[in-house]
Structure formats: C-alpha cells, structure tokens
Amino acid sequence: MRQLLQLKSSLFAHHGQSSQLSDKFVAGLQAKHPQAKVITRDLAADPVPHLDGVTFQAWITKPEERTQEQQARVEFSDALIHELRSSDVVVIGLPMYILGVPSTLKSYFDHVARAGETFRYTENGPQGLLTGKKAYVLATRGGNYQGTSYDTQTGYVRNFLGFIGITDVEFIYAEGLNMGEDSKVAALGAAHTEVERLTA
Ligand SMILES: Cc1cc2nc3c(=O)[nH]c(=O)nc-3n(C[C@H](O)[C@H](O)[C@H](O)COP(=O)(O)O)c2cc1C
C-alpha cells in the first residue's frame, strides 16, 4: 500500500459510528504500512458542491476554449480524481441517511465520474479506468436493511465503484444501531471485530 484515501461523510464528525469504524480501519492499515500516505477527506465538514450545469459544461468544453471559471471547476474535479487515482486503497465511511447514501458522498461521486478520466465508453459499454484498487466500505445504519429492498446503498456504491474500475470492494456492516442498546452493542462489537480481523 502506497497511498490510502479515506472518505468520511458522517454528520457527527469523529463521533459518527462510520467515522469511528473507518478511523480504526485506517489506523490498522497504517500500523501495517507505516510508510503509506493517508489522505482523509471529510465530505460532511468540507462538502463537494452539487454537480450543476455550469460545472458539467466546463468539463465538456475544450481546454483552450474554457473561461477562467470553467477552468477552476475542471481543476477542482481534476484534484479529486488525482487523489483517487493515486491511491491504491480507498476506505469509505457510509452512514445511511434517509434511506440512501449521504448527499455529500453522492456529490463527491458525481465529481469523480468523468468520461475520459475515470471511465470511458466502448463498443461493449462503459469501461472503468481506475483499476487495481481495493475499497473497504464501513456501512452504519439505524435499522436492519441488509438483503432487503431498503438497502439502497450496497448495490449503488458497488455499482458506482465498479463503473470507475474499482471492482474489489468489501463491505463491513453495523446495522440496527437505533434498535435498542443490545442491538447496537452487538452490531458495533461485530463490526469492530471484523475491522480488527481485516487489518490484522
Ligand atoms: C438525518 C438522519 C437520517 C437517518 N436515516 C436513516 C435511515 O433512513 N435508515 C436507517 O436505518 N438509519 C437512519 N439513520 C440512522 C443512522 O444510519 C445511524 O445513526 C448511523 O449511525 C449513521 O452513521 P454515523 O453514525 O456514521 O453518522 C439516520 C440518521 C440521521 C441523523
């Protein structure tokens, strides 16, 4: 491991359960790979703006025809993509908010999905360009949704990462966190044990 990118999106900063699990995960990997660089992007504290028409237009404008504002918007997305491209491990804290992924994470995904940069269209459909990476997702939820139609996150995040070429993705779940103390303690205990196992 040369570089790890940690993406956080909890509204509760370092108190968030997904933040705590992902921090522990990152600390475990760091202990094993002390020379590796770690980049942490807290999308809740420092949000990526919604993808709007002005930004998308900037992306599809030829470099020599871009205005200064368009160039700045391209460079913002370029910087996020560079961070992701140069990382070989990605650790994502994934809280469930209102039956979906945090909107801040969606905005980030929107800014790193760029044709010609992270994926390209071929005769056989889209091809992801960020290959050779491993992603770990620490998913935290108030309810128990795994395997049901309410789990809108697993398929979406797996499909999105696959779309840009990150196909080796492992999910660690802590569910039922708002279903009483026993449920919470058991779920967090199991998730923390899984993190320890994966980073041992
Ligand atoms: C605004 C908000 C919306 C939430 N929506 C859901 C939900 O739709 N389904 C669910 O199971 N839990 C929901 N929860 C509970 C969170 O998933 C749970 O608190 C989890 O720990 C969030 O991760 P975090 O602690 O890393 O922020 C919600 C919590 C908040 C604050």
JSON list of N, CA and C in Angstrom, two decimals, residues 114-178:
[
{"chain": "A", "resi": 114, "resn": "ARG", "atom": "N", "xyz": [-15.92, 11.06, -14.47]},
{"chain": "A", "resi": 114, "resn": "ARG", "atom": "CA", "xyz": [-15.72, 11.90, -15.66]},
{"chain": "A", "resi": 114, "resn": "ARG", "atom": "C", "xyz": [-15.26, 11.06, -16.84]},
{"chain": "A", "resi": 115, "resn": "ALA", "atom": "N", "xyz": [-16.04, 11.13, -17.91]},
{"chain": "A", "resi": 115, "resn": "ALA", "atom": "CA", "xyz": [-15.71, 10.38, -19.13]},
{"chain": "A", "resi": 115, "resn": "ALA", "atom": "C", "xyz": [-14.30, 10.77, -19.59]},
{"chain": "A", "resi": 116, "resn": "GLY", "atom": "N", "xyz": [-13.53, 9.77, -19.94]},
{"chain": "A", "resi": 116, "resn": "GLY", "atom": "CA", "xyz": [-12.17, 10.02, -20.41]},
{"chain": "A", "resi": 116, "resn": "GLY", "atom": "C", "xyz": [-11.16, 10.09, -19.28]},
{"chain": "A", "resi": 117, "resn": "GLU", "atom": "N", "xyz": [-11.63, 10.26, -18.05]},
{"chain": "A", "resi": 117, "resn": "GLU", "atom": "CA", "xyz": [-10.74, 10.36, -16.89]},
{"chain": "A", "resi": 117, "resn": "GLU", "atom": "C", "xyz": [-10.85, 9.12, -16.00]},
{"chain": "A", "resi": 118, "resn": "THR", "atom": "N", "xyz": [-12.07, 8.80, -15.58]},
{"chain": "A", "resi": 118, "resn": "THR", "atom": "CA", "xyz": [-12.25, 7.65, -14.68]},
{"chain": "A", "resi": 118, "resn": "THR", "atom": "C", "xyz": [-13.04, 6.52, -15.34]},
{"chain": "A", "resi": 119, "resn": "PHE", "atom": "N", "xyz": [-13.68, 6.82, -16.44]},
{"chain": "A", "resi": 119, "resn": "PHE", "atom": "CA", "xyz": [-14.33, 5.76, -17.24]},
{"chain": "A", "resi": 119, "resn": "PHE", "atom": "C", "xyz": [-14.37, 6.22, -18.68]},
{"chain": "A", "resi": 120, "resn": "ARG", "atom": "N", "xyz": [-14.58, 5.25, -19.58]},
{"chain": "A", "resi": 120, "resn": "ARG", "atom": "CA", "xyz": [-14.77, 5.62, -20.98]},
{"chain": "A", "resi": 120, "resn": "ARG", "atom": "C", "xyz": [-15.81, 4.72, -21.59]},
{"chain": "A", "resi": 121, "resn": "TYR", "atom": "N", "xyz": [-16.43, 5.21, -22.63]},
{"chain": "A", "resi": 121, "resn": "TYR", "atom": "CA", "xyz": [-17.43, 4.42, -23.32]},
{"chain": "A", "resi": 121, "resn": "TYR", "atom": "C", "xyz": [-16.75, 3.61, -24.41]},
{"chain": "A", "resi": 122, "resn": "THR", "atom": "N", "xyz": [-17.10, 2.32, -24.50]},
{"chain": "A", "resi": 122, "resn": "THR", "atom": "CA", "xyz": [-16.55, 1.47, -25.56]},
{"chain": "A", "resi": 122, "resn": "THR", "atom": "C", "xyz": [-17.72, 0.80, -26.28]},
{"chain": "A", "resi": 123, "resn": "GLU", "atom": "N", "xyz": [-17.39, 0.04, -27.33]},
{"chain": "A", "resi": 123, "resn": "GLU", "atom": "CA", "xyz": [-18.45, -0.68, -28.06]},
{"chain": "A", "resi": 123, "resn": "GLU", "atom": "C", "xyz": [-19.18, -1.67, -27.15]},
{"chain": "A", "resi": 124, "resn": "ASN", "atom": "N", "xyz": [-18.48, -2.10, -26.10]},
{"chain": "A", "resi": 124, "resn": "ASN", "atom": "CA", "xyz": [-19.08, -3.07, -25.18]},
{"chain": "A", "resi": 124, "resn": "ASN", "atom": "C", "xyz": [-19.67, -2.42, -23.93]},
{"chain": "A", "resi": 125, "resn": "GLY", "atom": "N", "xyz": [-19.84, -1.10, -23.98]},
{"chain": "A", "resi": 125, "resn": "GLY", "atom": "CA", "xyz": [-20.39, -0.40, -22.81]},
{"chain": "A", "resi": 125, "resn": "GLY", "atom": "C", "xyz": [-19.30, 0.34, -22.07]},
{"chain": "A", "resi": 126, "resn": "PRO", "atom": "N", "xyz": [-19.64, 0.91, -20.92]},
{"chain": "A", "resi": 126, "resn": "PRO", "atom": "CA", "xyz": [-18.65, 1.71, -20.20]},
{"chain": "A", "resi": 126, "resn": "PRO", "atom": "C", "xyz": [-17.53, 0.86, -19.61]},
{"chain": "A", "resi": 127, "resn": "GLN", "atom": "N", "xyz": [-16.35, 1.43, -19.57]},
{"chain": "A", "resi": 127, "resn": "GLN", "atom": "CA", "xyz": [-15.19, 0.73, -19.00]},
{"chain": "A", "resi": 127, "resn": "GLN", "atom": "C", "xyz": [-14.55, 1.62, -17.94]},
{"chain": "A", "resi": 128, "resn": "GLY", "atom": "N", "xyz": [-14.41, 1.07, -16.72]},
{"chain": "A", "resi": 128, "resn": "GLY", "atom": "CA", "xyz": [-13.78, 1.83, -15.64]},
{"chain": "A", "resi": 128, "resn": "GLY", "atom": "C", "xyz": [-12.28, 1.91, -15.85]},
{"chain": "A", "resi": 129, "resn": "LEU", "atom": "N", "xyz": [-11.70, 3.05, -15.51]},
{"chain": "A", "resi": 129, "resn": "LEU", "atom": "CA", "xyz": [-10.27, 3.26, -15.76]},
{"chain": "A", "resi": 129, "resn": "LEU", "atom": "C", "xyz": [-9.42, 3.22, -14.49]},
{"chain": "A", "resi": 130, "resn": "LEU", "atom": "N", "xyz": [-10.06, 3.22, -13.32]},
{"chain": "A", "resi": 130, "resn": "LEU", "atom": "CA", "xyz": [-9.27, 3.23, -12.06]},
{"chain": "A", "resi": 130, "resn": "LEU", "atom": "C", "xyz": [-9.14, 1.79, -11.54]},
{"chain": "A", "resi": 131, "resn": "THR", "atom": "N", "xyz": [-8.41, 1.00, -12.27]},
{"chain": "A", "resi": 131, "resn": "THR", "atom": "CA", "xyz": [-8.30, -0.42, -11.91]},
{"chain": "A", "resi": 131, "resn": "THR", "atom": "C", "xyz": [-7.16, -0.64, -10.90]},
{"chain": "A", "resi": 132, "resn": "GLY", "atom": "N", "xyz": [-7.14, -1.85, -10.35]},
{"chain": "A", "resi": 132, "resn": "GLY", "atom": "CA", "xyz": [-6.03, -2.24, -9.46]},
{"chain": "A", "resi": 132, "resn": "GLY", "atom": "C", "xyz": [-6.15, -1.68, -8.05]},
{"chain": "A", "resi": 133, "resn": "LYS", "atom": "N", "xyz": [-7.34, -1.28, -7.66]},
{"chain": "A", "resi": 133, "resn": "LYS", "atom": "CA", "xyz": [-7.51, -0.72, -6.30]},
{"chain": "A", "resi": 133, "resn": "LYS", "atom": "C", "xyz": [-8.40, -1.62, -5.46]},
{"chain": "A", "resi": 134, "resn": "LYS", "atom": "N", "xyz": [-8.31, -1.42, -4.15]},
{"chain": "A", "resi": 134, "resn": "LYS", "atom": "CA", "xyz": [-9.16, -2.15, -3.22]},
{"chain": "A", "resi": 134, "resn": "LYS", "atom": "C", "xyz": [-9.96, -1.12, -2.42]},
{"chain": "A", "resi": 135, "resn": "ALA", "atom": "N", "xyz": [-11.26, -1.37, -2.27]},
{"chain": "A", "resi": 135, "resn": "ALA", "atom": "CA", "xyz": [-12.08, -0.45, -1.46]},
{"chain": "A", "resi": 135, "resn": "ALA", "atom": "C", "xyz": [-12.73, -1.21, -0.31]},
{"chain": "A", "resi": 136, "resn": "TYR", "atom": "N", "xyz": [-12.79, -0.56, 0.84]},
{"chain": "A", "resi": 136, "resn": "TYR", "atom": "CA", "xyz": [-13.49, -1.08, 2.02]},
{"chain": "A", "resi": 136, "resn": "TYR", "atom": "C", "xyz": [-14.57, -0.07, 2.38]},
{"chain": "A", "resi": 137, "resn": "VAL", "atom": "N", "xyz": [-15.76, -0.57, 2.65]},
{"chain": "A", "resi": 137, "resn": "VAL", "atom": "CA", "xyz": [-16.88, 0.32, 2.97]},
{"chain": "A", "resi": 137, "resn": "VAL", "atom": "C", "xyz": [-17.40, -0.04, 4.36]},
{"chain": "A", "resi": 138, "resn": "LEU", "atom": "N", "xyz": [-17.40, 0.93, 5.26]},
{"chain": "A", "resi": 138, "resn": "LEU", "atom": "CA", "xyz": [-17.90, 0.74, 6.62]},
{"chain": "A", "resi": 138, "resn": "LEU", "atom": "C", "xyz": [-19.30, 1.33, 6.67]},
{"chain": "A", "resi": 139, "resn": "ALA", "atom": "N", "xyz": [-20.30, 0.47, 6.59]},
{"chain": "A", "resi": 139, "resn": "ALA", "atom": "CA", "xyz": [-21.69, 0.92, 6.45]},
{"chain": "A", "resi": 139, "resn": "ALA", "atom": "C", "xyz": [-22.41, 0.85, 7.80]},
{"chain": "A", "resi": 140, "resn": "THR", "atom": "N", "xyz": [-22.96, 2.00, 8.23]},
{"chain": "A", "resi": 140, "resn": "THR", "atom": "CA", "xyz": [-23.64, 2.07, 9.53]},
{"chain": "A", "resi": 140, "resn": "THR", "atom": "C", "xyz": [-25.09, 2.50, 9.33]},
{"chain": "A", "resi": 141, "resn": "ARG", "atom": "N", "xyz": [-25.99, 1.83, 10.04]},
{"chain": "A", "resi": 141, "resn": "ARG", "atom": "CA", "xyz": [-27.42, 2.08, 9.84]},
{"chain": "A", "resi": 141, "resn": "ARG", "atom": "C", "xyz": [-28.20, 1.96, 11.14]},
{"chain": "A", "resi": 142, "resn": "GLY", "atom": "N", "xyz": [-29.25, 2.76, 11.24]},
{"chain": "A", "resi": 142, "resn": "GLY", "atom": "CA", "xyz": [-30.11, 2.66, 12.41]},
{"chain": "A", "resi": 142, "resn": "GLY", "atom": "C", "xyz": [-30.94, 1.39, 12.38]},
{"chain": "A", "resi": 143, "resn": "GLY", "atom": "N", "xyz": [-31.38, 0.98, 11.18]},
{"chain": "A", "resi": 143, "resn": "GLY", "atom": "CA", "xyz": [-32.22, -0.21, 11.03]},
{"chain": "A", "resi": 143, "resn": "GLY", "atom": "C", "xyz": [-31.44, -1.40, 10.50]},
{"chain": "A", "resi": 144, "resn": "ASN", "atom": "N", "xyz": [-32.18, -2.48, 10.25]},
{"chain": "A", "resi": 144, "resn": "ASN", "atom": "CA", "xyz": [-31.59, -3.70, 9.68]},
{"chain": "A", "resi": 144, "resn": "ASN", "atom": "C", "xyz": [-32.09, -3.86, 8.25]},
{"chain": "A", "resi": 145, "resn": "TYR", "atom": "N", "xyz": [-31.23, -3.55, 7.29]},
{"chain": "A", "resi": 145, "resn": "TYR", "atom": "CA", "xyz": [-31.70, -3.50, 5.90]},
{"chain": "A", "resi": 145, "resn": "TYR", "atom": "C", "xyz": [-31.00, -4.47, 4.96]},
{"chain": "A", "resi": 146, "resn": "GLN", "atom": "N", "xyz": [-29.91, -5.07, 5.41]},
{"chain": "A", "resi": 146, "resn": "GLN", "atom": "CA", "xyz": [-29.13, -5.92, 4.51]},
{"chain": "A", "resi": 146, "resn": "GLN", "atom": "C", "xyz": [-30.02, -6.97, 3.86]},
{"chain": "A", "resi": 147, "resn": "GLY", "atom": "N", "xyz": [-29.91, -7.12, 2.55]},
{"chain": "A", "resi": 147, "resn": "GLY", "atom": "CA", "xyz": [-30.67, -8.15, 1.85]},
{"chain": "A", "resi": 147, "resn": "GLY", "atom": "C", "xyz": [-32.11, -7.77, 1.55]},
{"chain": "A", "resi": 148, "resn": "THR", "atom": "N", "xyz": [-32.51, -6.53, 1.90]},
{"chain": "A", "resi": 148, "resn": "THR", "atom": "CA", "xyz": [-33.88, -6.10, 1.59]},
{"chain": "A", "resi": 148, "resn": "THR", "atom": "C", "xyz": [-33.84, -4.97, 0.56]},
{"chain": "A", "resi": 149, "resn": "SER", "atom": "N", "xyz": [-35.02, -4.61, 0.05]},
{"chain": "A", "resi": 149, "resn": "SER", "atom": "CA", "xyz": [-35.07, -3.53, -0.95]},
{"chain": "A", "resi": 149, "resn": "SER", "atom": "C", "xyz": [-34.73, -2.17, -0.32]},
{"chain": "A", "resi": 150, "resn": "TYR", "atom": "N", "xyz": [-34.73, -2.08, 1.01]},
{"chain": "A", "resi": 150, "resn": "TYR", "atom": "CA", "xyz": [-34.36, -0.82, 1.67]},
{"chain": "A", "resi": 150, "resn": "TYR", "atom": "C", "xyz": [-32.85, -0.58, 1.65]},
{"chain": "A", "resi": 151, "resn": "ASP", "atom": "N", "xyz": [-32.09, -1.63, 1.36]},
{"chain": "A", "resi": 151, "resn": "ASP", "atom": "CA", "xyz": [-30.64, -1.43, 1.27]},
{"chain": "A", "resi": 151, "resn": "ASP", "atom": "C", "xyz": [-30.32, -0.86, -0.10]},
{"chain": "A", "resi": 152, "resn": "THR", "atom": "N", "xyz": [-30.53, 0.45, -0.22]},
{"chain": "A", "resi": 152, "resn": "THR", "atom": "CA", "xyz": [-30.25, 1.12, -1.50]},
{"chain": "A", "resi": 152, "resn": "THR", "atom": "C", "xyz": [-28.77, 1.43, -1.64]},
{"chain": "A", "resi": 153, "resn": "GLN", "atom": "N", "xyz": [-28.00, 1.20, -0.58]},
{"chain": "A", "resi": 153, "resn": "GLN", "atom": "CA", "xyz": [-26.61, 1.65, -0.60]},
{"chain": "A", "resi": 153, "resn": "GLN", "atom": "C", "xyz": [-25.63, 0.65, -1.22]},
{"chain": "A", "resi": 154, "resn": "THR", "atom": "N", "xyz": [-25.80, -0.63, -0.83]},
{"chain": "A", "resi": 154, "resn": "THR", "atom": "CA", "xyz": [-24.78, -1.62, -1.22]},
{"chain": "A", "resi": 154, "resn": "THR", "atom": "C", "xyz": [-24.66, -1.71, -2.74]},
{"chain": "A", "resi": 155, "resn": "GLY", "atom": "N", "xyz": [-25.80, -1.91, -3.41]},
{"chain": "A", "resi": 155, "resn": "GLY", "atom": "CA", "xyz": [-25.77, -2.05, -4.86]},
{"chain": "A", "resi": 155, "resn": "GLY", "atom": "C", "xyz": [-25.26, -0.79, -5.54]},
{"chain": "A", "resi": 156, "resn": "TYR", "atom": "N", "xyz": [-25.74, 0.36, -5.05]},
{"chain": "A", "resi": 156, "resn": "TYR", "atom": "CA", "xyz": [-25.35, 1.62, -5.66]},
{"chain": "A", "resi": 156, "resn": "TYR", "atom": "C", "xyz": [-23.85, 1.87, -5.53]},
{"chain": "A", "resi": 157, "resn": "VAL", "atom": "N", "xyz": [-23.34, 1.72, -4.31]},
{"chain": "A", "resi": 157, "resn": "VAL", "atom": "CA", "xyz": [-21.92, 2.02, -4.09]},
{"chain": "A", "resi": 157, "resn": "VAL", "atom": "C", "xyz": [-21.05, 1.01, -4.84]},
{"chain": "A", "resi": 158, "resn": "ARG", "atom": "N", "xyz": [-21.45, -0.26, -4.80]},
{"chain": "A", "resi": 158, "resn": "ARG", "atom": "CA", "xyz": [-20.68, -1.28, -5.53]},
{"chain": "A", "resi": 158, "resn": "ARG", "atom": "C", "xyz": [-20.71, -0.99, -7.04]},
{"chain": "A", "resi": 159, "resn": "ASN", "atom": "N", "xyz": [-21.90, -0.66, -7.55]},
{"chain": "A", "resi": 159, "resn": "ASN", "atom": "CA", "xyz": [-22.00, -0.37, -8.98]},
{"chain": "A", "resi": 159, "resn": "ASN", "atom": "C", "xyz": [-21.22, 0.88, -9.36]},
{"chain": "A", "resi": 160, "resn": "PHE", "atom": "N", "xyz": [-21.30, 1.90, -8.51]},
{"chain": "A", "resi": 160, "resn": "PHE", "atom": "CA", "xyz": [-20.58, 3.13, -8.84]},
{"chain": "A", "resi": 160, "resn": "PHE", "atom": "C", "xyz": [-19.07, 2.87, -8.88]},
{"chain": "A", "resi": 161, "resn": "LEU", "atom": "N", "xyz": [-18.57, 2.21, -7.83]},
{"chain": "A", "resi": 161, "resn": "LEU", "atom": "CA", "xyz": [-17.12, 1.97, -7.79]},
{"chain": "A", "resi": 161, "resn": "LEU", "atom": "C", "xyz": [-16.70, 1.09, -8.98]},
{"chain": "A", "resi": 162, "resn": "GLY", "atom": "N", "xyz": [-17.51, 0.09, -9.29]},
{"chain": "A", "resi": 162, "resn": "GLY", "atom": "CA", "xyz": [-17.21, -0.77, -10.44]},
{"chain": "A", "resi": 162, "resn": "GLY", "atom": "C", "xyz": [-17.20, 0.02, -11.74]},
{"chain": "A", "resi": 163, "resn": "PHE", "atom": "N", "xyz": [-18.12, 0.97, -11.83]},
{"chain": "A", "resi": 163, "resn": "PHE", "atom": "CA", "xyz": [-18.23, 1.80, -13.04]},
{"chain": "A", "resi": 163, "resn": "PHE", "atom": "C", "xyz": [-16.93, 2.56, -13.33]},
{"chain": "A", "resi": 164, "resn": "ILE", "atom": "N", "xyz": [-16.24, 2.97, -12.26]},
{"chain": "A", "resi": 164, "resn": "ILE", "atom": "CA", "xyz": [-14.98, 3.68, -12.48]},
{"chain": "A", "resi": 164, "resn": "ILE", "atom": "C", "xyz": [-13.77, 2.74, -12.36]},
{"chain": "A", "resi": 165, "resn": "GLY", "atom": "N", "xyz": [-14.05, 1.44, -12.26]},
{"chain": "A", "resi": 165, "resn": "GLY", "atom": "CA", "xyz": [-12.95, 0.45, -12.34]},
{"chain": "A", "resi": 165, "resn": "GLY", "atom": "C", "xyz": [-12.55, -0.17, -11.02]},
{"chain": "A", "resi": 166, "resn": "ILE", "atom": "N", "xyz": [-13.19, 0.26, -9.91]},
{"chain": "A", "resi": 166, "resn": "ILE", "atom": "CA", "xyz": [-12.83, -0.31, -8.60]},
{"chain": "A", "resi": 166, "resn": "ILE", "atom": "C", "xyz": [-13.80, -1.47, -8.32]},
{"chain": "A", "resi": 167, "resn": "THR", "atom": "N", "xyz": [-13.35, -2.66, -8.66]},
{"chain": "A", "resi": 167, "resn": "THR", "atom": "CA", "xyz": [-14.24, -3.83, -8.59]},
{"chain": "A", "resi": 167, "resn": "THR", "atom": "C", "xyz": [-14.01, -4.68, -7.34]},
{"chain": "A", "resi": 168, "resn": "ASP", "atom": "N", "xyz": [-12.89, -4.47, -6.68]},
{"chain": "A", "resi": 168, "resn": "ASP", "atom": "CA", "xyz": [-12.58, -5.25, -5.47]},
{"chain": "A", "resi": 168, "resn": "ASP", "atom": "C", "xyz": [-13.07, -4.45, -4.26]},
{"chain": "A", "resi": 169, "resn": "VAL", "atom": "N", "xyz": [-14.30, -4.73, -3.84]},
{"chain": "A", "resi": 169, "resn": "VAL", "atom": "CA", "xyz": [-14.95, -3.90, -2.81]},
{"chain": "A", "resi": 169, "resn": "VAL", "atom": "C", "xyz": [-15.47, -4.80, -1.69]},
{"chain": "A", "resi": 170, "resn": "GLU", "atom": "N", "xyz": [-15.14, -4.46, -0.46]},
{"chain": "A", "resi": 170, "resn": "GLU", "atom": "CA", "xyz": [-15.59, -5.25, 0.68]},
{"chain": "A", "resi": 170, "resn": "GLU", "atom": "C", "xyz": [-16.42, -4.36, 1.62]},
{"chain": "A", "resi": 171, "resn": "PHE", "atom": "N", "xyz": [-17.59, -4.84, 2.00]},
{"chain": "A", "resi": 171, "resn": "PHE", "atom": "CA", "xyz": [-18.47, -4.10, 2.90]},
{"chain": "A", "resi": 171, "resn": "PHE", "atom": "C", "xyz": [-18.38, -4.68, 4.31]},
{"chain": "A", "resi": 172, "resn": "ILE", "atom": "N", "xyz": [-18.32, -3.81, 5.30]},
{"chain": "A", "resi": 172, "resn": "ILE", "atom": "CA", "xyz": [-18.42, -4.21, 6.71]},
{"chain": "A", "resi": 172, "resn": "ILE", "atom": "C", "xyz": [-19.63, -3.43, 7.25]},
{"chain": "A", "resi": 173, "resn": "TYR", "atom": "N", "xyz": [-20.60, -4.15, 7.82]},
{"chain": "A", "resi": 173, "resn": "TYR", "atom": "CA", "xyz": [-21.84, -3.51, 8.24]},
{"chain": "A", "resi": 173, "resn": "TYR", "atom": "C", "xyz": [-21.94, -3.41, 9.76]},
{"chain": "A", "resi": 174, "resn": "ALA", "atom": "N", "xyz": [-22.52, -2.31, 10.22]},
{"chain": "A", "resi": 174, "resn": "ALA", "atom": "CA", "xyz": [-23.01, -2.22, 11.61]},
{"chain": "A", "resi": 174, "resn": "ALA", "atom": "C", "xyz": [-24.45, -1.74, 11.48]},
{"chain": "A", "resi": 175, "resn": "GLU", "atom": "N", "xyz": [-25.37, -2.67, 11.62]},
{"chain": "A", "resi": 175, "resn": "GLU", "atom": "CA", "xyz": [-26.80, -2.34, 11.43]},
{"chain": "A", "resi": 175, "resn": "GLU", "atom": "C", "xyz": [-27.54, -2.40, 12.76]},
{"chain": "A", "resi": 176, "resn": "GLY", "atom": "N", "xyz": [-28.76, -1.89, 12.75]},
{"chain": "A", "resi": 176, "resn": "GLY", "atom": "CA", "xyz": [-29.59, -1.95, 13.95]},
{"chain": "A", "resi": 176, "resn": "GLY", "atom": "C", "xyz": [-29.07, -1.07, 15.06]},
{"chain": "A", "resi": 177, "resn": "LEU", "atom": "N", "xyz": [-28.43, 0.05, 14.71]},
{"chain": "A", "resi": 177, "resn": "LEU", "atom": "CA", "xyz": [-27.81, 0.91, 15.74]},
{"chain": "A", "resi": 177, "resn": "LEU", "atom": "C", "xyz": [-28.85, 1.73, 16.49]},
{"chain": "A", "resi": 178, "resn": "ASN", "atom": "N", "xyz": [-30.04, 1.87, 15.92]},
{"chain": "A", "resi": 178, "resn": "ASN", "atom": "CA", "xyz": [-31.11, 2.62, 16.62]},
{"chain": "A", "resi": 178, "resn": "ASN", "atom": "C", "xyz": [-32.24, 1.69, 17.05]}
]
